[in-house]
Tab-separated table of C-alpha atoms in Angstrom:
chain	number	residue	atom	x	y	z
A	1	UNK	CA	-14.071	7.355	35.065
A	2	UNK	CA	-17.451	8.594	33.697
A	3	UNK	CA	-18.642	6.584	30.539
A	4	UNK	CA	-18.878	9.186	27.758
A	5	UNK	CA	-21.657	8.774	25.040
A	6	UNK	CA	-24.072	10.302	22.873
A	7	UNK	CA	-27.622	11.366	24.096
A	8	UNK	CA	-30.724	9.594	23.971
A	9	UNK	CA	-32.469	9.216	21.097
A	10	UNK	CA	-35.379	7.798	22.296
A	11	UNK	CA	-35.253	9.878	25.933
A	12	UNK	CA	-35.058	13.174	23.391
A	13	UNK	CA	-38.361	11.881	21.403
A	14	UNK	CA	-39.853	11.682	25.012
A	15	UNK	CA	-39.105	15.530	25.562
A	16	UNK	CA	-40.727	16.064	22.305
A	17	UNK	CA	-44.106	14.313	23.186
A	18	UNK	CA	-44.015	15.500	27.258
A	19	UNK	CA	-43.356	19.131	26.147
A	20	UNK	CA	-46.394	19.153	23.456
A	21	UNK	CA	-48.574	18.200	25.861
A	22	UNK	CA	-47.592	21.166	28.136
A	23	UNK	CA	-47.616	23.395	25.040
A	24	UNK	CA	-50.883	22.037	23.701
A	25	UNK	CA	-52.314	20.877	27.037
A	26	UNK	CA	-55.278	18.318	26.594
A	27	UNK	CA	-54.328	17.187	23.080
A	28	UNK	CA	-51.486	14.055	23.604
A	29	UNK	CA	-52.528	12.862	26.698
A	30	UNK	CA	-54.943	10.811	28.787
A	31	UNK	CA	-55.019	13.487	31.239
A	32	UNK	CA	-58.300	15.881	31.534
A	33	UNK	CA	-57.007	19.161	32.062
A	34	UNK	CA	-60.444	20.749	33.008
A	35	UNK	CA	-61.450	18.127	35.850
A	36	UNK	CA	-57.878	18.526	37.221
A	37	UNK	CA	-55.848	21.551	39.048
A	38	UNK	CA	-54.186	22.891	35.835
A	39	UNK	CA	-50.935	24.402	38.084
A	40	UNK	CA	-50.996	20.921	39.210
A	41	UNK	CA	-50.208	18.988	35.885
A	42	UNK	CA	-48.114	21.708	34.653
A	43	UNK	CA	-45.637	22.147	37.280
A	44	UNK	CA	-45.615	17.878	37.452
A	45	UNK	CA	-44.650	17.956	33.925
A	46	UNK	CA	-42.103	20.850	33.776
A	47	UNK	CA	-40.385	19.543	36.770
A	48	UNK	CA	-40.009	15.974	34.576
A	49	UNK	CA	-38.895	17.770	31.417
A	50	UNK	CA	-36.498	19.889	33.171
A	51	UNK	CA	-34.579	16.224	34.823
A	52	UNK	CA	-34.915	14.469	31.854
A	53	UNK	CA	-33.579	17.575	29.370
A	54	UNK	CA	-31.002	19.309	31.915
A	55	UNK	CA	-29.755	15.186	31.763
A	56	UNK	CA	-29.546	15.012	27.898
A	57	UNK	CA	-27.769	18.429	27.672
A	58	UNK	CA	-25.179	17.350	30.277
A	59	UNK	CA	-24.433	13.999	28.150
A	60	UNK	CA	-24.162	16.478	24.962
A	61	UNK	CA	-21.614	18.664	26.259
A	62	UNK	CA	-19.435	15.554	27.994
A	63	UNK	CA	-19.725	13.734	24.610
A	64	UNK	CA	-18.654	17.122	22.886
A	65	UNK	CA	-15.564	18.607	25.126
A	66	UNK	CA	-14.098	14.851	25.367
A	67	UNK	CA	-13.400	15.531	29.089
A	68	UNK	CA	-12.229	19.177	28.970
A	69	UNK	CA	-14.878	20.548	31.334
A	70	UNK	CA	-15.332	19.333	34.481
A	71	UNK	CA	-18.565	17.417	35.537
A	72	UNK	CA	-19.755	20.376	37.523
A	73	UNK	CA	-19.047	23.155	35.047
A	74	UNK	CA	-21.270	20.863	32.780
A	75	UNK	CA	-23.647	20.610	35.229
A	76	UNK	CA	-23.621	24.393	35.890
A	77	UNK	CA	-23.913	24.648	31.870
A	78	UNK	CA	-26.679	21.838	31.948
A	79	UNK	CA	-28.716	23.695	34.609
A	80	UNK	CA	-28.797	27.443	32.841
A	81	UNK	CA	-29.772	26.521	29.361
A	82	UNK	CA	-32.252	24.407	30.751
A	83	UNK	CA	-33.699	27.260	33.170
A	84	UNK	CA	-33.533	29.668	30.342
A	85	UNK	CA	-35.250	27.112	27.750
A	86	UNK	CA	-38.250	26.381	30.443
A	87	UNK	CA	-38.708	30.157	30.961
A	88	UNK	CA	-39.228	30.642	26.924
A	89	UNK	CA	-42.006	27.961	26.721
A	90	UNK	CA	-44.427	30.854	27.023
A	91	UNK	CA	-43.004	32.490	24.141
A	92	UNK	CA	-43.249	29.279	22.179
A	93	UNK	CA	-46.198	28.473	22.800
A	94	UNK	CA	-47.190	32.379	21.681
A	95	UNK	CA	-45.454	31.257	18.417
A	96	UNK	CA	-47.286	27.895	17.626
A	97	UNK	CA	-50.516	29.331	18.274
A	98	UNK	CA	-49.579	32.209	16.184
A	99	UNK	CA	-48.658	29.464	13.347
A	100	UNK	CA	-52.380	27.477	14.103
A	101	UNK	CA	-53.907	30.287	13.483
A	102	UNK	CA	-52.298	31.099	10.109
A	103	UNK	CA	-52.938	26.905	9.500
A	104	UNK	CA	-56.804	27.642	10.062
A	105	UNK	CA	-56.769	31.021	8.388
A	106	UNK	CA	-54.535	29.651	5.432
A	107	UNK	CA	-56.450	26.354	4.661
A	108	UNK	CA	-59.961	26.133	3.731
A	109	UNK	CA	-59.760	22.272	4.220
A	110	UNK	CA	-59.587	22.901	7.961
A	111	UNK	CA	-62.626	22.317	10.124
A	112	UNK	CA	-61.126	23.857	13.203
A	113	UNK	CA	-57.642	24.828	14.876
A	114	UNK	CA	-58.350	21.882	16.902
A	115	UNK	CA	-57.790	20.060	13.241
A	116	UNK	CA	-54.661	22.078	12.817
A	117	UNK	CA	-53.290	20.924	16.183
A	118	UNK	CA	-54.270	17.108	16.294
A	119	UNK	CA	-53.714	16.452	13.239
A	120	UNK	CA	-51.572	18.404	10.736
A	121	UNK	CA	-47.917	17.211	9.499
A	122	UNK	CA	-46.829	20.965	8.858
A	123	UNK	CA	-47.671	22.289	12.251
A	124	UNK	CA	-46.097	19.414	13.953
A	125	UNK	CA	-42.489	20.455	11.675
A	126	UNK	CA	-42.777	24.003	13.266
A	127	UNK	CA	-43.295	22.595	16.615
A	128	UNK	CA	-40.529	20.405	16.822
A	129	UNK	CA	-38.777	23.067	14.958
A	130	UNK	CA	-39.570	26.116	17.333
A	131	UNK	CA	-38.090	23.617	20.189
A	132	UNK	CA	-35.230	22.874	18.791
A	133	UNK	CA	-34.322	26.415	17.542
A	134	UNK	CA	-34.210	27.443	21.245
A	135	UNK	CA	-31.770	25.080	22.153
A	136	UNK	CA	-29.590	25.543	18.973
A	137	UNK	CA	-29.476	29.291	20.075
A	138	UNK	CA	-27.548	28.026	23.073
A	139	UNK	CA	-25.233	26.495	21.336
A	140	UNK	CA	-26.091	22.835	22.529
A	141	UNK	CA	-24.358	19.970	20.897
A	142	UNK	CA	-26.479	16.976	19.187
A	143	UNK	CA	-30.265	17.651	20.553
A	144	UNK	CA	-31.291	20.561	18.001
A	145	UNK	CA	-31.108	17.610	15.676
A	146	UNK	CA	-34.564	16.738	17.058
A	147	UNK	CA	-35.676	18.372	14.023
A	148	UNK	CA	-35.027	14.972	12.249
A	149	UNK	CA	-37.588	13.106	14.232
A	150	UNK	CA	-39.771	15.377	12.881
A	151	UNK	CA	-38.462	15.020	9.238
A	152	UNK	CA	-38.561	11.494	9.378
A	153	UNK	CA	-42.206	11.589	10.308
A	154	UNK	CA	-43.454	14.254	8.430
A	155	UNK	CA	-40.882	14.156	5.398
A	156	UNK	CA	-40.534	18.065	6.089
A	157	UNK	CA	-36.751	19.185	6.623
A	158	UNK	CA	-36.254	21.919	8.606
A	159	UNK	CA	-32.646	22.669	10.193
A	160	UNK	CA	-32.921	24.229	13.746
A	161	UNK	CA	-30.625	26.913	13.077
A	162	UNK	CA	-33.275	28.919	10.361
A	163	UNK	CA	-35.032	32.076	12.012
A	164	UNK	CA	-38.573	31.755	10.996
A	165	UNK	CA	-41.225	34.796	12.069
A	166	UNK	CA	-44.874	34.806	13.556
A	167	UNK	CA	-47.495	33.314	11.557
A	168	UNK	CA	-45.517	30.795	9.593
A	169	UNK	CA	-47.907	28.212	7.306
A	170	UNK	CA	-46.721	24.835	5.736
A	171	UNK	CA	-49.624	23.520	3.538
A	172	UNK	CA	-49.144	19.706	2.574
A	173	UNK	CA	-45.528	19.727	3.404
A	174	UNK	CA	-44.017	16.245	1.776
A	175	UNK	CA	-40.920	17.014	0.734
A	176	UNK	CA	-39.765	20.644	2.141
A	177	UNK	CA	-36.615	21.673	2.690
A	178	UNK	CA	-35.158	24.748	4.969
A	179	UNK	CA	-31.476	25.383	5.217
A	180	UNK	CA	-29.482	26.460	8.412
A	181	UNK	CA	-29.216	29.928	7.490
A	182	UNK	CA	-32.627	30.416	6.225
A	183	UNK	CA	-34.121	33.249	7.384
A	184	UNK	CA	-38.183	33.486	7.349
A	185	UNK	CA	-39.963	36.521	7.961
A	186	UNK	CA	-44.113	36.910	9.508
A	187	UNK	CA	-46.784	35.917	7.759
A	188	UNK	CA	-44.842	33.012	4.755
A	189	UNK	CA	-46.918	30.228	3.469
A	190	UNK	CA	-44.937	27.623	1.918
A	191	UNK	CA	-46.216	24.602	-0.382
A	192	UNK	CA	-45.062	21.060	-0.545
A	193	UNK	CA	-41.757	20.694	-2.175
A	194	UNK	CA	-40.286	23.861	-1.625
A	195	UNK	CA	-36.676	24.028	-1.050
A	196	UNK	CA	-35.158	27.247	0.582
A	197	UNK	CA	-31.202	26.132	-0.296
A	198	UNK	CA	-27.842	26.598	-0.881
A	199	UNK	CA	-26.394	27.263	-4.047
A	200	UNK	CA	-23.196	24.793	-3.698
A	201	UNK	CA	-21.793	22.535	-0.532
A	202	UNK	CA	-18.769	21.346	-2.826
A	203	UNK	CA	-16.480	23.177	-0.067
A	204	UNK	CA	-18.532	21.399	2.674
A	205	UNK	CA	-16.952	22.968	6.422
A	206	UNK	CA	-15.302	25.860	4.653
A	207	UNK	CA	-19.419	26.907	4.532
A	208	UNK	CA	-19.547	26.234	7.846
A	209	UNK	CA	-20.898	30.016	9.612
A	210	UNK	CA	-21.907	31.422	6.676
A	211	UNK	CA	-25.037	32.881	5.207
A	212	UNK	CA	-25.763	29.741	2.599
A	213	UNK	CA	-29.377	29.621	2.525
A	214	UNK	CA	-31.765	32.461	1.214
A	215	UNK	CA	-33.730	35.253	3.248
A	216	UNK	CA	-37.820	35.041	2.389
A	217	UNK	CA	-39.983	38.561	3.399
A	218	UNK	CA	-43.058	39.349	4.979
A	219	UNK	CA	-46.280	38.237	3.719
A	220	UNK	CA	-44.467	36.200	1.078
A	221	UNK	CA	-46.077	32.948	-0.493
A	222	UNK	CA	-43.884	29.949	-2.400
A	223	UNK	CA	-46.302	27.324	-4.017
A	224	UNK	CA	-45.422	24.299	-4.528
A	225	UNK	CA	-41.682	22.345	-6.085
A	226	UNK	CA	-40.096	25.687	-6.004
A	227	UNK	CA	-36.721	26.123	-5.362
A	228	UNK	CA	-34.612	29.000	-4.104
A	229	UNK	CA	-30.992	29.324	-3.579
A	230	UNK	CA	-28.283	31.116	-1.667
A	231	UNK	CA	-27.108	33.480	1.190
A	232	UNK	CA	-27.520	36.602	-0.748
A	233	UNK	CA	-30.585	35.455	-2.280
A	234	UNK	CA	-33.649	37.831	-0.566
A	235	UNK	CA	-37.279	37.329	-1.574
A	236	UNK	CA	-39.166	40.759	-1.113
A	237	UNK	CA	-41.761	41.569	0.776
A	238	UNK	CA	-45.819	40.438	-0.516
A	239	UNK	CA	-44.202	38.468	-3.428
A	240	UNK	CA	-45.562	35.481	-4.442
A	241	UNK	CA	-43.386	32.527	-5.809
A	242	UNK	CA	-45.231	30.143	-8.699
A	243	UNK	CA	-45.245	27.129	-8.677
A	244	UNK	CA	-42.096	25.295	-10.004
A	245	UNK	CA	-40.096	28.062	-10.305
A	246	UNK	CA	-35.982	27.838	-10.187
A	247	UNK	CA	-34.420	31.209	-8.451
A	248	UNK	CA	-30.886	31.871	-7.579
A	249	UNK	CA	-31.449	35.833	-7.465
A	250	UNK	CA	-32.705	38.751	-5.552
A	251	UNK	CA	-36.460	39.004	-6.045
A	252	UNK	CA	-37.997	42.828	-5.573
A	253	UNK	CA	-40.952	43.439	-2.833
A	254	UNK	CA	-44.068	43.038	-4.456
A	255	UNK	CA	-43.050	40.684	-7.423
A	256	UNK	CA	-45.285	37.768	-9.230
A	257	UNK	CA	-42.606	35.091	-10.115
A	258	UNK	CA	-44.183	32.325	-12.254
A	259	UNK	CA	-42.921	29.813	-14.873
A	260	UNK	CA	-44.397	30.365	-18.379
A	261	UNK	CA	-47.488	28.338	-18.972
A	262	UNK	CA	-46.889	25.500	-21.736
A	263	UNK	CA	-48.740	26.018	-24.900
A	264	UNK	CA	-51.412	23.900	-25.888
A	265	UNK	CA	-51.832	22.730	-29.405
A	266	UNK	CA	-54.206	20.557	-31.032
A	267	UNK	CA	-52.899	17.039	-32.116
């Protein structure tokens, strides 16, 4: 009888690091993409994330259906997500280099998208994030919790199951928090500390399915410690969020929320 167990952890932080290197090509490796036949090292590397993925997925769904699917149906199961996930990398890619360029655009500190890239936390949350999300989607057991690798290193928390648009900016990033059910529009910039929430999880699985987290607009921007709760919760369009602020209600497009400024007084 096949052995049933859990997937890899550390053969799903190797998909992580193979596929940004075929995402960002030249940036995580010791490869030199421009004095070698591009096709070349792509198609070596999708072929190896494909085995290696399509393998994790099929140890997923054994672990999950405790034996009530047949090794080939898995396998069958395995093989489509995993065709359907490579065929989106182009998309995802799109995506990240949508959310460099709001990085560079955003940040004044940045000398370069190549600085973006290499080097900041935020981006590498989305990335991991945008990777996972596909494979949530699909309803895979276990892997979209990938996301955690990410959290762990970056001490940015966001669940693969949040829809989050084009153009998406994490400044900082220590400390942020996105719920399951979050959903992001184009064009957010969020601040260290921000948590995007759920206003109770006393029930705990009753919640399961249902729209706990809040829904953030275009063009929106949430500096930094704010917090912002529940499924009916919907931050309009080109607000901006101050600092430190505490929201459990609708917020109208084009609003300034801010937390009164403490007086000053001479001792």
């Amino acid at each position: 009888e096949e052995s049933i167990h859990l997937p890899s952890r550390g053969a799903i932080i190797g998909i992580i690091k193979d596929l940004r290197r075929v995402v960002f090509p030249g940036y995580f490796g010791d490869e030199n993409i421009s004095s070698t036949m591009p096709g070349y090292f792509l198609g070596n590397m999708l072929t190896h994330i494909y085995e290696e993925l399509k393998a994790q997925i099929e140890i997923a769904f054994l672990y999950d259906d405790k034996g009530k699917s047949s090794s080939a149906e898995v396998t069958e199961k395995a093989r489509e997500i995993c065709e359907r996930f490579i065929s989106r990398l182009p998309y995802i890619q799109k995506m990240l280099l949508m959310d460099v360029q709001a990085g560079f655009d955003g940040d004044p500190a940045a000398k370069s998208k190549e600085d973006i890239i290499f080097s900041y936390p935020g981006l590498f949350a989305i990335y991991v994030y945008r990777i996972a999300h596909e494979l949530y989607v699909q309803n895979v057991p276990f892997i979209p919790r990938m996301t955690e690798y990410a959290h762990g290193k970056t001490g940015i928390d966001i669940n693969s199951g949040a829809t989050i648009g084009r153009y998406f900016f994490i400044d900082h990033g220590t400390g942020i928090v996105i719920g399951e059910t979050t959903e992001i529009g184009d064009y957010v910039k969020l601040y260290q500390g921000v948590t995007l929430g759920a206003l109770s999880t006393r029930k705990g699985q009753q919640l399961a399915g249902t729209k706990r987290h809040p829904t953030i607009g275009d063009h929106v921007t949430i500096y930094a410690n704010s917090t912002i709760l529940g499924g009916e919760t919907v931050i309009g369009c080109d607000s901006i969020i101050g600092g430190n602020s505490f929201i459990t209600e609708s917020v109208p497009a084009h609003t300034r929320v801010s937390i009164k400024s403490p007086e000053l007084t001479l001792s």
